[in-house]
CSV table of C-alpha atoms in Angstrom, one decimal:
chain,number,residue,atom,x,y,z
A,1,UNK,CA,-186.0,58.3,47.6
A,2,UNK,CA,-184.7,61.0,47.5
A,3,UNK,CA,-184.7,63.8,50.3
A,4,UNK,CA,-186.6,66.9,50.2
A,5,UNK,CA,-187.1,70.4,51.5
A,6,UNK,CA,-189.2,73.6,51.3
A,7,UNK,CA,-189.1,77.0,53.1
A,8,UNK,CA,-191.9,80.0,53.0
A,9,UNK,CA,-191.3,82.6,55.2
A,10,UNK,CA,-189.7,85.5,55.8
A,11,UNK,CA,-186.5,85.6,53.2
A,12,UNK,CA,-183.3,83.9,54.3
A,13,UNK,CA,-180.3,82.6,52.4
A,14,UNK,CA,-179.9,79.3,51.3
A,15,UNK,CA,-177.1,78.7,53.9
A,16,UNK,CA,-178.8,78.4,56.6
A,17,UNK,CA,-180.9,75.9,55.0
A,18,UNK,CA,-178.6,74.1,53.5
A,19,UNK,CA,-175.6,74.1,55.3
A,20,UNK,CA,-175.7,75.4,58.8
A,21,UNK,CA,-178.1,72.7,60.3
A,22,UNK,CA,-177.2,69.4,62.4
A,23,UNK,CA,-178.9,67.3,59.2
A,24,UNK,CA,-178.5,69.8,57.0
A,25,UNK,CA,-179.6,68.7,53.0
A,26,UNK,CA,-176.1,68.1,52.5
A,27,UNK,CA,-175.7,65.8,55.3
A,28,UNK,CA,-179.1,63.9,54.4
A,29,UNK,CA,-177.1,63.5,51.3
A,30,UNK,CA,-174.7,60.9,52.3
A,31,UNK,CA,-176.5,60.2,55.6
A,32,UNK,CA,-179.9,59.8,55.6
A,33,UNK,CA,-181.7,58.6,59.0
A,34,UNK,CA,-185.5,57.2,57.5
A,35,UNK,CA,-184.7,56.3,53.9
A,36,UNK,CA,-187.2,53.7,52.9
A,37,UNK,CA,-184.7,52.2,50.2
A,38,UNK,CA,-181.2,53.6,48.9
A,39,UNK,CA,-178.5,54.4,51.3
A,40,UNK,CA,-176.7,57.5,49.5
A,41,UNK,CA,-178.3,60.7,47.8
A,42,UNK,CA,-175.6,60.8,45.4
A,43,UNK,CA,-177.3,60.8,42.0
A,44,UNK,CA,-177.9,64.7,41.9
A,45,UNK,CA,-179.9,67.4,43.1
A,46,UNK,CA,-181.3,71.2,42.5
A,47,UNK,CA,-182.7,74.0,44.7
A,48,UNK,CA,-185.6,76.2,42.9
A,49,UNK,CA,-186.5,79.8,44.3
A,50,UNK,CA,-188.7,82.9,44.5
A,51,UNK,CA,-187.5,86.2,43.5
A,52,UNK,CA,-188.1,88.8,46.9
A,53,UNK,CA,-189.2,91.2,44.9
A,54,UNK,CA,-190.2,91.1,41.4
A,55,UNK,CA,-193.1,89.0,40.3
A,56,UNK,CA,-191.6,86.8,38.4
A,57,UNK,CA,-190.9,82.7,36.9
A,58,UNK,CA,-188.8,80.9,39.6
A,59,UNK,CA,-185.6,80.5,39.3
A,60,UNK,CA,-183.1,77.2,39.6
A,61,UNK,CA,-180.0,75.6,39.5
A,62,UNK,CA,-179.3,71.9,39.1
A,63,UNK,CA,-176.1,68.9,38.8
A,64,UNK,CA,-176.1,65.8,38.2
A,65,UNK,CA,-173.0,65.7,40.7
A,66,UNK,CA,-173.4,64.4,44.5
A,67,UNK,CA,-174.4,68.2,46.0
A,68,UNK,CA,-171.3,67.7,48.9
A,69,UNK,CA,-169.0,67.7,45.3
A,70,UNK,CA,-170.4,70.7,44.0
A,71,UNK,CA,-168.2,73.9,43.7
A,72,UNK,CA,-170.0,76.3,43.1
A,73,UNK,CA,-173.4,76.1,45.6
A,74,UNK,CA,-171.1,77.5,49.0
A,75,UNK,CA,-171.4,80.8,47.4
A,76,UNK,CA,-174.4,80.6,45.3
A,77,UNK,CA,-176.1,79.8,48.6
A,78,UNK,CA,-174.8,82.7,50.4
A,79,UNK,CA,-175.9,85.1,47.8
A,80,UNK,CA,-179.1,84.1,47.2
A,81,UNK,CA,-182.2,85.3,49.3
A,82,UNK,CA,-185.9,84.1,49.1
A,83,UNK,CA,-189.1,83.6,50.7
A,84,UNK,CA,-189.9,80.7,48.9
A,85,UNK,CA,-187.3,78.0,48.8
A,86,UNK,CA,-187.7,74.8,47.6
A,87,UNK,CA,-184.6,71.6,46.8
A,88,UNK,CA,-183.7,67.9,47.4
A,89,UNK,CA,-180.9,65.5,46.4
A,90,UNK,CA,-181.8,62.4,44.0
A,91,UNK,CA,-181.3,58.7,44.7
A,92,UNK,CA,-182.2,58.0,41.0
A,93,UNK,CA,-184.6,54.3,40.4
A,94,UNK,CA,-182.5,51.7,38.4
A,95,UNK,CA,-182.5,52.4,35.2
A,96,UNK,CA,-183.3,56.2,34.9
A,97,UNK,CA,-181.2,58.3,33.3
A,98,UNK,CA,-178.7,60.7,35.5
A,99,UNK,CA,-179.0,63.9,33.2
A,100,UNK,CA,-180.3,67.3,33.7
A,101,UNK,CA,-183.7,66.5,32.6
A,102,UNK,CA,-184.7,64.3,35.0
A,103,UNK,CA,-183.5,66.7,37.8
A,104,UNK,CA,-186.0,68.4,39.5
A,105,UNK,CA,-187.7,70.9,40.7
A,106,UNK,CA,-189.6,70.2,37.7
A,107,UNK,CA,-191.1,73.6,36.6
A,108,UNK,CA,-194.2,74.7,34.7
A,109,UNK,CA,-194.8,78.7,34.4
A,110,UNK,CA,-195.0,79.9,38.4
A,111,UNK,CA,-195.5,76.1,39.5
A,112,UNK,CA,-192.2,74.6,41.1
A,113,UNK,CA,-192.5,70.7,42.2
A,114,UNK,CA,-190.6,68.8,44.1
A,115,UNK,CA,-191.2,64.2,44.3
A,116,UNK,CA,-189.6,61.7,46.9
A,117,UNK,CA,-191.4,58.0,46.0
A,118,UNK,CA,-191.4,55.8,42.9
A,119,UNK,CA,-194.0,54.1,40.8
A,120,UNK,CA,-192.9,50.5,41.1
A,121,UNK,CA,-191.6,49.5,37.7
A,122,UNK,CA,-193.0,52.4,36.2
A,123,UNK,CA,-192.1,51.7,32.3
A,124,UNK,CA,-193.4,48.7,32.5
A,125,UNK,CA,-196.9,49.8,34.5
A,126,UNK,CA,-197.4,53.7,35.0
A,127,UNK,CA,-195.9,55.2,32.0
A,128,UNK,CA,-198.1,54.7,29.4
A,129,UNK,CA,-201.3,55.2,30.9
A,130,UNK,CA,-200.0,58.1,32.7
A,131,UNK,CA,-198.5,59.8,29.3
A,132,UNK,CA,-202.1,59.1,28.0
A,133,UNK,CA,-204.0,61.2,30.4
A,134,UNK,CA,-201.5,64.0,29.4
A,135,UNK,CA,-203.1,66.8,27.2
A,136,UNK,CA,-201.0,67.6,24.0
A,137,UNK,CA,-199.4,70.7,25.5
A,138,UNK,CA,-198.3,69.0,29.0
A,139,UNK,CA,-197.4,65.7,26.2
A,140,UNK,CA,-194.8,67.8,24.6
A,141,UNK,CA,-194.1,69.5,27.9
A,142,UNK,CA,-192.1,66.4,29.4
A,143,UNK,CA,-189.1,66.5,28.2
A,144,UNK,CA,-187.0,63.5,31.0
A,145,UNK,CA,-188.5,59.7,31.8
A,146,UNK,CA,-188.6,59.5,35.3
A,147,UNK,CA,-192.1,58.6,37.4
A,148,UNK,CA,-191.4,62.0,39.2
A,149,UNK,CA,-191.8,64.5,36.2
A,150,UNK,CA,-195.2,62.3,34.8
A,151,UNK,CA,-197.1,62.4,38.1
A,152,UNK,CA,-195.9,66.2,38.4
A,153,UNK,CA,-197.8,66.3,34.3
A,154,UNK,CA,-200.4,64.3,35.3
A,155,UNK,CA,-201.1,67.0,37.8
A,156,UNK,CA,-201.0,70.2,35.3
A,157,UNK,CA,-203.0,68.0,33.0
A,158,UNK,CA,-206.2,67.8,35.0
A,159,UNK,CA,-205.6,71.2,36.4
A,160,UNK,CA,-205.1,72.8,32.9
A,161,UNK,CA,-208.8,70.4,32.8
A,162,UNK,CA,-210.4,72.0,35.4
A,163,UNK,CA,-209.0,75.4,35.7
A,164,UNK,CA,-211.6,76.2,38.8
A,165,UNK,CA,-209.9,73.4,41.2
A,166,UNK,CA,-207.8,74.7,43.6
A,167,UNK,CA,-203.9,73.5,44.1
A,168,UNK,CA,-205.2,71.3,47.0
A,169,UNK,CA,-208.1,70.0,45.4
A,170,UNK,CA,-206.3,68.5,41.8
A,171,UNK,CA,-203.1,67.2,43.3
A,172,UNK,CA,-206.0,65.3,46.1
A,173,UNK,CA,-206.6,64.1,42.4
A,174,UNK,CA,-204.3,63.7,41.2
A,175,UNK,CA,-203.3,61.2,43.8
A,176,UNK,CA,-206.8,59.9,44.0
A,177,UNK,CA,-206.3,59.2,39.4
A,178,UNK,CA,-202.6,57.8,40.4
A,179,UNK,CA,-204.1,55.4,43.3
A,180,UNK,CA,-206.6,54.2,40.7
A,181,UNK,CA,-203.9,52.9,37.7
A,182,UNK,CA,-201.6,51.5,40.3
A,183,UNK,CA,-204.7,49.5,41.4
A,184,UNK,CA,-205.6,48.6,37.4
A,185,UNK,CA,-202.4,47.7,36.8
A,186,UNK,CA,-201.0,45.9,39.9
A,187,UNK,CA,-198.3,48.3,41.0
A,188,UNK,CA,-197.7,50.6,43.7
A,189,UNK,CA,-196.8,54.3,44.1
A,190,UNK,CA,-196.1,56.4,46.9
A,191,UNK,CA,-195.8,60.8,45.8
A,192,UNK,CA,-194.2,63.0,48.7
A,193,UNK,CA,-194.7,66.2,46.9
A,194,UNK,CA,-194.5,69.5,47.4
A,195,UNK,CA,-195.3,72.0,44.6
A,196,UNK,CA,-195.3,76.2,45.1
A,197,UNK,CA,-196.4,79.1,42.8
A,198,UNK,CA,-194.0,81.3,45.2
A,199,UNK,CA,-196.8,82.4,47.7
A,200,UNK,CA,-197.7,79.1,48.7
A,201,UNK,CA,-196.8,75.8,49.8
A,202,UNK,CA,-198.8,72.3,48.8
A,203,UNK,CA,-197.4,68.9,49.6
A,204,UNK,CA,-198.5,65.6,50.4
A,205,UNK,CA,-197.4,62.8,52.0
A,206,UNK,CA,-198.8,59.4,50.5
A,207,UNK,CA,-198.5,55.7,49.5
A,208,UNK,CA,-200.6,53.3,48.0
A,209,UNK,CA,-199.1,50.6,50.2
A,210,UNK,CA,-198.0,51.8,53.9
A,211,UNK,CA,-195.9,52.7,55.2
A,212,UNK,CA,-195.5,56.4,53.3
A,213,UNK,CA,-191.9,58.3,52.9
A,214,UNK,CA,-191.4,60.7,55.8
A,215,UNK,CA,-192.5,64.6,55.6
A,216,UNK,CA,-192.4,66.6,58.8
A,217,UNK,CA,-193.1,70.5,58.9
A,218,UNK,CA,-192.4,72.9,61.9
A,219,UNK,CA,-193.4,76.5,62.0
A,220,UNK,CA,-191.9,79.7,63.8
A,221,UNK,CA,-188.7,77.7,64.5
A,222,UNK,CA,-185.9,80.3,66.9
A,223,UNK,CA,-183.4,80.5,63.5
A,224,UNK,CA,-186.5,80.7,61.2
A,225,UNK,CA,-189.2,82.9,62.8
A,226,UNK,CA,-192.1,83.9,60.8
A,227,UNK,CA,-191.5,80.7,58.2
A,228,UNK,CA,-192.5,76.8,57.8
A,229,UNK,CA,-190.3,74.3,56.9
A,230,UNK,CA,-190.9,71.3,55.5
A,231,UNK,CA,-188.8,68.2,55.3
A,232,UNK,CA,-188.0,64.4,54.8
A,233,UNK,CA,-185.8,64.8,57.6
A,234,UNK,CA,-185.8,67.1,60.5
A,235,UNK,CA,-182.8,69.0,59.8
A,236,UNK,CA,-182.0,69.6,63.2
A,237,UNK,CA,-183.7,69.6,67.4
A,238,UNK,CA,-186.9,71.2,66.8
A,239,UNK,CA,-190.3,71.3,67.0
A,240,UNK,CA,-190.9,69.0,64.4
A,241,UNK,CA,-194.5,67.2,63.2
A,242,UNK,CA,-194.7,64.3,61.5
A,243,UNK,CA,-197.2,64.8,58.2
A,244,UNK,CA,-199.7,62.4,58.6
A,245,UNK,CA,-200.3,59.4,56.0
A,246,UNK,CA,-202.5,59.8,52.9
A,247,UNK,CA,-202.7,64.1,53.7
A,248,UNK,CA,-202.3,66.7,51.9
A,249,UNK,CA,-200.9,69.6,53.7
A,250,UNK,CA,-201.2,73.9,52.7
A,251,UNK,CA,-199.1,76.6,53.8
A,252,UNK,CA,-200.1,79.6,53.1
A,253,UNK,CA,-199.4,83.1,52.4
A,254,UNK,CA,-199.3,84.1,56.2
A,255,UNK,CA,-197.6,80.6,57.0
A,256,UNK,CA,-200.9,79.0,58.5
A,257,UNK,CA,-201.5,75.3,58.2
A,258,UNK,CA,-203.7,73.1,57.1
A,259,UNK,CA,-204.1,69.4,56.7
A,260,UNK,CA,-206.4,67.2,55.3
A,261,UNK,CA,-207.2,63.5,54.1
A,262,UNK,CA,-207.0,62.3,51.1
C-alpha cells in the first residue's frame, strides 16, 4: 500500500508538502498510520508537477531509493514550484520489480496518474484480462509490470474509445470494469487513484471489498490558501475530511470540490 499526495491551487514549492508538515509524505514513508498492509514505504517514490506558466507536458522525478535516502530531493523541493503537484511513496507488492519503469507517477501526454491499492494476485488473475482490453497504442505504451500502470492503461483505452466522456466519467467506467473483471476472476481490487491534466484533480476511493484504503481532502488551510490537498493520511492538524468509500472526487480549476458515488 503506497501513500499518495496531490495539490492543486496557488503555486508552492515542493518543500512545504513533502518535508515541512509534522506528518509529511517523507514521514509517512517510514511511519504511516493508516496502511492496510505493509509497515513502510521504502520501495521508491516519485513526484510529478506542471509548469507554472508554460503549457507543456508535466515533469517527473523518480527514484527506487526510499524517499528519505535521496540526497537530491531536498534541494529540488526548495527550487521546484507548481500549482499542481502529485507525489507518492511506494510499498511494492511482493514479486513486483523494483525499477524505474514501475515507479509512479505514470505519465501519458498531459496526464499524470498515481495509485494506492492493489489487485490481489494480479499476475494470475487480471493481468491478461486487462491487457486484452487495451488498444494497440496503449498496449505498446505500457512499460512496466504493475497493476497500477495497467489500471491507468485500461482508463486510457476507455477514454480513447469514448473521447466525448469526461475524465470523471471515464474513471467511473474504469472502476466498474475493474470490479466486473475482479468478480469474474474471483479476486479483489482496491483503487485509490489521483489523475491530473495540470488544471484539475480527479480521484477515487474504491475497493471491491471494504474497507477501502484511506483518502482525505482539505481546502483553504492557513498555510495553503486557495488550494486543495488530497492525501492518503493528513499531513498536519487541520480540517481534513475522509473521502466516502466508492466515490469519485473532482477538484476544479477554481478549487471547487465535487463528490459522487460510483
